[in-house]
CSV table of C-alpha atoms in Angstrom, one decimal:
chain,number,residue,atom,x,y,z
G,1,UNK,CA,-6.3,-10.9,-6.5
G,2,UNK,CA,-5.9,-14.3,-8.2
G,3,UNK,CA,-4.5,-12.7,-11.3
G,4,UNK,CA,-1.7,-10.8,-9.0
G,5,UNK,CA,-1.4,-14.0,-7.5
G,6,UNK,CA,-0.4,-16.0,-10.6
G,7,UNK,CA,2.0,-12.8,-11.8
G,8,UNK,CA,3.8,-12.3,-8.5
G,9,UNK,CA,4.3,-16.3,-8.1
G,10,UNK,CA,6.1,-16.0,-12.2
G,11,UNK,CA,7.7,-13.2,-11.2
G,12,UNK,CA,9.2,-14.5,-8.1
G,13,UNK,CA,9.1,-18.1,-8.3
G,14,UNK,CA,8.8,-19.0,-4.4
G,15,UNK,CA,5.3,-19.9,-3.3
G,16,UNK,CA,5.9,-18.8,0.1
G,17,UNK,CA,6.9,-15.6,-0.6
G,18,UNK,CA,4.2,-15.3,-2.7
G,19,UNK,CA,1.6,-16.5,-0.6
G,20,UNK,CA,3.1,-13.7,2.3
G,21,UNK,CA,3.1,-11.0,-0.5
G,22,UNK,CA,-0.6,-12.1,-1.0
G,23,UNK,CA,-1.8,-12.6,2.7
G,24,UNK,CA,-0.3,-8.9,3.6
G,25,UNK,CA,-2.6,-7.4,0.6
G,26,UNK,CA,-5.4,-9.5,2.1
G,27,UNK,CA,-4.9,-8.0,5.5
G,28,UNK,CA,-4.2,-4.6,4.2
G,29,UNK,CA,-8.0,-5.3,2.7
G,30,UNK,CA,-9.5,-6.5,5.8
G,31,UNK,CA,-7.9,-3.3,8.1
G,32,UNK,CA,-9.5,-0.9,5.1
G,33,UNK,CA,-13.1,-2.6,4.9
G,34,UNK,CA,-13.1,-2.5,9.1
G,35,UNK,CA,-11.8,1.0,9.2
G,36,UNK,CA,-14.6,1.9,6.9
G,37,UNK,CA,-17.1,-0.1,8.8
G,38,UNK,CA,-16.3,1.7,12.1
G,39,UNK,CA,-16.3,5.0,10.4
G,40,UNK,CA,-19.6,3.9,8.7
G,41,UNK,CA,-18.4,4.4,5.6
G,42,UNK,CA,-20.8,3.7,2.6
G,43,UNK,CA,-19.0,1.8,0.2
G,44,UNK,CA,-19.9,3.0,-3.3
G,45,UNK,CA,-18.3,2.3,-6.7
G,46,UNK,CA,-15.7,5.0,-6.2
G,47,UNK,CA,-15.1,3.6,-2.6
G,48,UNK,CA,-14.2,0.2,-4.2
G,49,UNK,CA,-12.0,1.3,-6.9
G,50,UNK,CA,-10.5,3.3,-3.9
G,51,UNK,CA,-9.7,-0.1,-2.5
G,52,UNK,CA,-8.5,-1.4,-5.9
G,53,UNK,CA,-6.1,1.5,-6.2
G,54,UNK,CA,-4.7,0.9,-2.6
G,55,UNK,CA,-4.4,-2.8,-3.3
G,56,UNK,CA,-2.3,-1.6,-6.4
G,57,UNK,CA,-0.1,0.4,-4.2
G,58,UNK,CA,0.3,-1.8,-1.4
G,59,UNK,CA,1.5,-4.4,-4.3
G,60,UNK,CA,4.0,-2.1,-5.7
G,61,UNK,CA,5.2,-1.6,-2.5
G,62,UNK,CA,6.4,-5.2,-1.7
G,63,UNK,CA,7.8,-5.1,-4.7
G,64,UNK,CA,9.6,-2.7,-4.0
G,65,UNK,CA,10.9,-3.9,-0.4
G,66,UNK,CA,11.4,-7.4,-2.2
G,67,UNK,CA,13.4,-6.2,-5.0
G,68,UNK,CA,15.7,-3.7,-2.6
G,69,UNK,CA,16.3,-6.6,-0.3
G,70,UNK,CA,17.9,-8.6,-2.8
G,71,UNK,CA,20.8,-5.7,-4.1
G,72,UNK,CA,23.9,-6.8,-3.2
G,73,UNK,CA,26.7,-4.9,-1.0
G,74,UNK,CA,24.7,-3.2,1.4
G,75,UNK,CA,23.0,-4.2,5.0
G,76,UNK,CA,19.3,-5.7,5.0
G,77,UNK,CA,19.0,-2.8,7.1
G,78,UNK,CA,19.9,-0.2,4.8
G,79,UNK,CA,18.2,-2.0,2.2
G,80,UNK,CA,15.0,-2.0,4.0
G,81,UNK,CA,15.5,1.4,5.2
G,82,UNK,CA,15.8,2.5,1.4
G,83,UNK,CA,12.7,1.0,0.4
G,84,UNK,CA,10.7,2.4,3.0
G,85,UNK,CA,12.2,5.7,1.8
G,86,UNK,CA,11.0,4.9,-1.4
G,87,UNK,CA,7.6,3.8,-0.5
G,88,UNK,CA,7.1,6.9,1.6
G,89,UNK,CA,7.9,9.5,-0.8
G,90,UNK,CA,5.4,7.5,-3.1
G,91,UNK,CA,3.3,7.5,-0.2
G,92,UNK,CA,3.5,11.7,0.2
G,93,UNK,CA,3.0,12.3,-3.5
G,94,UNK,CA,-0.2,10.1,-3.7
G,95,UNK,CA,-1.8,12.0,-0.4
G,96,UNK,CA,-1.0,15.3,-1.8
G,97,UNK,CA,-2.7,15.0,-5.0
G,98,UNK,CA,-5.9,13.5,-3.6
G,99,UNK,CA,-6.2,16.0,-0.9
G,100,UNK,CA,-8.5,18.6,-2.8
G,101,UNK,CA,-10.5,15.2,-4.2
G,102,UNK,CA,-11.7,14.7,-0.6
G,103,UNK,CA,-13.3,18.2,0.3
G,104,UNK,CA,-10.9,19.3,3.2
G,105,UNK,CA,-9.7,22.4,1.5
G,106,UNK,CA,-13.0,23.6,0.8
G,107,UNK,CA,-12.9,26.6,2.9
G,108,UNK,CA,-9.4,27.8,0.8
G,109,UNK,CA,-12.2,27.1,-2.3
G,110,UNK,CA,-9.4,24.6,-3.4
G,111,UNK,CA,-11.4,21.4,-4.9
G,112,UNK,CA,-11.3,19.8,-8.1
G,113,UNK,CA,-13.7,19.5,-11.2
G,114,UNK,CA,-16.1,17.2,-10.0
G,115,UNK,CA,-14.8,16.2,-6.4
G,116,UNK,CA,-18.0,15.5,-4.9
G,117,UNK,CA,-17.8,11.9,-7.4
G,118,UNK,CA,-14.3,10.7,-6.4
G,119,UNK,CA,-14.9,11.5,-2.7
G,120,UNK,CA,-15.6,8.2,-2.2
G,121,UNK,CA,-12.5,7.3,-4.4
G,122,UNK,CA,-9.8,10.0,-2.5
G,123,UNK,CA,-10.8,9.0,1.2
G,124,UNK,CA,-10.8,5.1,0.6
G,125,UNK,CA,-7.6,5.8,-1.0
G,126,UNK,CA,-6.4,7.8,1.2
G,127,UNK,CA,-7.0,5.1,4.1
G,128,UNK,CA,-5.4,2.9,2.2
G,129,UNK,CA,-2.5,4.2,2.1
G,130,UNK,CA,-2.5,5.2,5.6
G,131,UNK,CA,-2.8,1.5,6.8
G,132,UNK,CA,0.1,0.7,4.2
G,133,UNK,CA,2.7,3.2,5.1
G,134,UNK,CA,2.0,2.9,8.8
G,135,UNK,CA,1.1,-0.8,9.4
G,136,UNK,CA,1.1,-3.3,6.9
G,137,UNK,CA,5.0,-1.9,5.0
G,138,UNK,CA,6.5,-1.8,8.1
G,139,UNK,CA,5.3,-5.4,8.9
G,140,UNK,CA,6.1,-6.5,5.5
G,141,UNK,CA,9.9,-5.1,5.9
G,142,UNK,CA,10.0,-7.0,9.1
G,143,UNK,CA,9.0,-10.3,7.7
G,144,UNK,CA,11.4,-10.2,4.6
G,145,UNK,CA,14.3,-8.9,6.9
G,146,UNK,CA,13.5,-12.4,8.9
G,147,UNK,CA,13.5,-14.2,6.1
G,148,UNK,CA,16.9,-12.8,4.8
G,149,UNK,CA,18.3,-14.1,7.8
């Protein structure tokens, strides 16, 4: 987190959006780790790098709602709206693929070579992403179209 830190601050060169950037990926964190601990989900290596992978995707897409914001000749609505059609059509792919890592489509004898390791991996991921798409994108939109204004 310190290293995305450092690149998103060069990259961007406002601490403050920086330091909302970082505290949305912390809370994106926080909402996985407490889903997890109400589900009672053991938190094993693939688990983690679950986390890791979501922390990766929630990054990119800031980015991406940071870096649509600031075209010029459109609406910051339209902007906005254009990244969240963005994010969610990374969003779709991403769920799609990791489907037959988690186990669901067993009984369609659809898994994948080795599915019972990255279970861990798929669902944490696949959390992830939930709380992304439906809470913590949505809120980050909402912050950067108040601070366009």
């Amino acid at each position: 987190i310190a290293a995305v830190s450092i690149v998103i601050f060069v990259r961007y060169r406002k601490l403050k959006l920086s330091a909302i950037l970082i505290f949305v990926s912390l809370s994106e964190v926080l909402i996985i780790l407490g889903f997890a601990g109400l589900i009672k989900w053991n938190l094993n290596l693939p688990s983690i790098a679950g986390i890791i992978a979501a922390i990766g995707t929630g990054i990119d897409s800031q980015i991406v709602i940071l870096d649509e914001s600031r075209m010029e000749g459109e609406s910051m609505k339209e902007q906005i709206k254009k990244a969240l059609f963005i994010i969610g059509t990374a969003f779709a792919t991403t769920f799609v693929a990791l489907i037959p890592l988690t186990g669901v489509l067993e009984f369609m004898n659809v898994t994948a070579a080795g599915a019972g390791l990255l279970k861990g991996f798929a669902v944490t991921t696949i959390i992830g992403l939930l709380v992304g798409v439906l809470i913590t994108r949505p809120a980050f939109a909402e912050i950067v179209k108040r601070m366009g204004k």
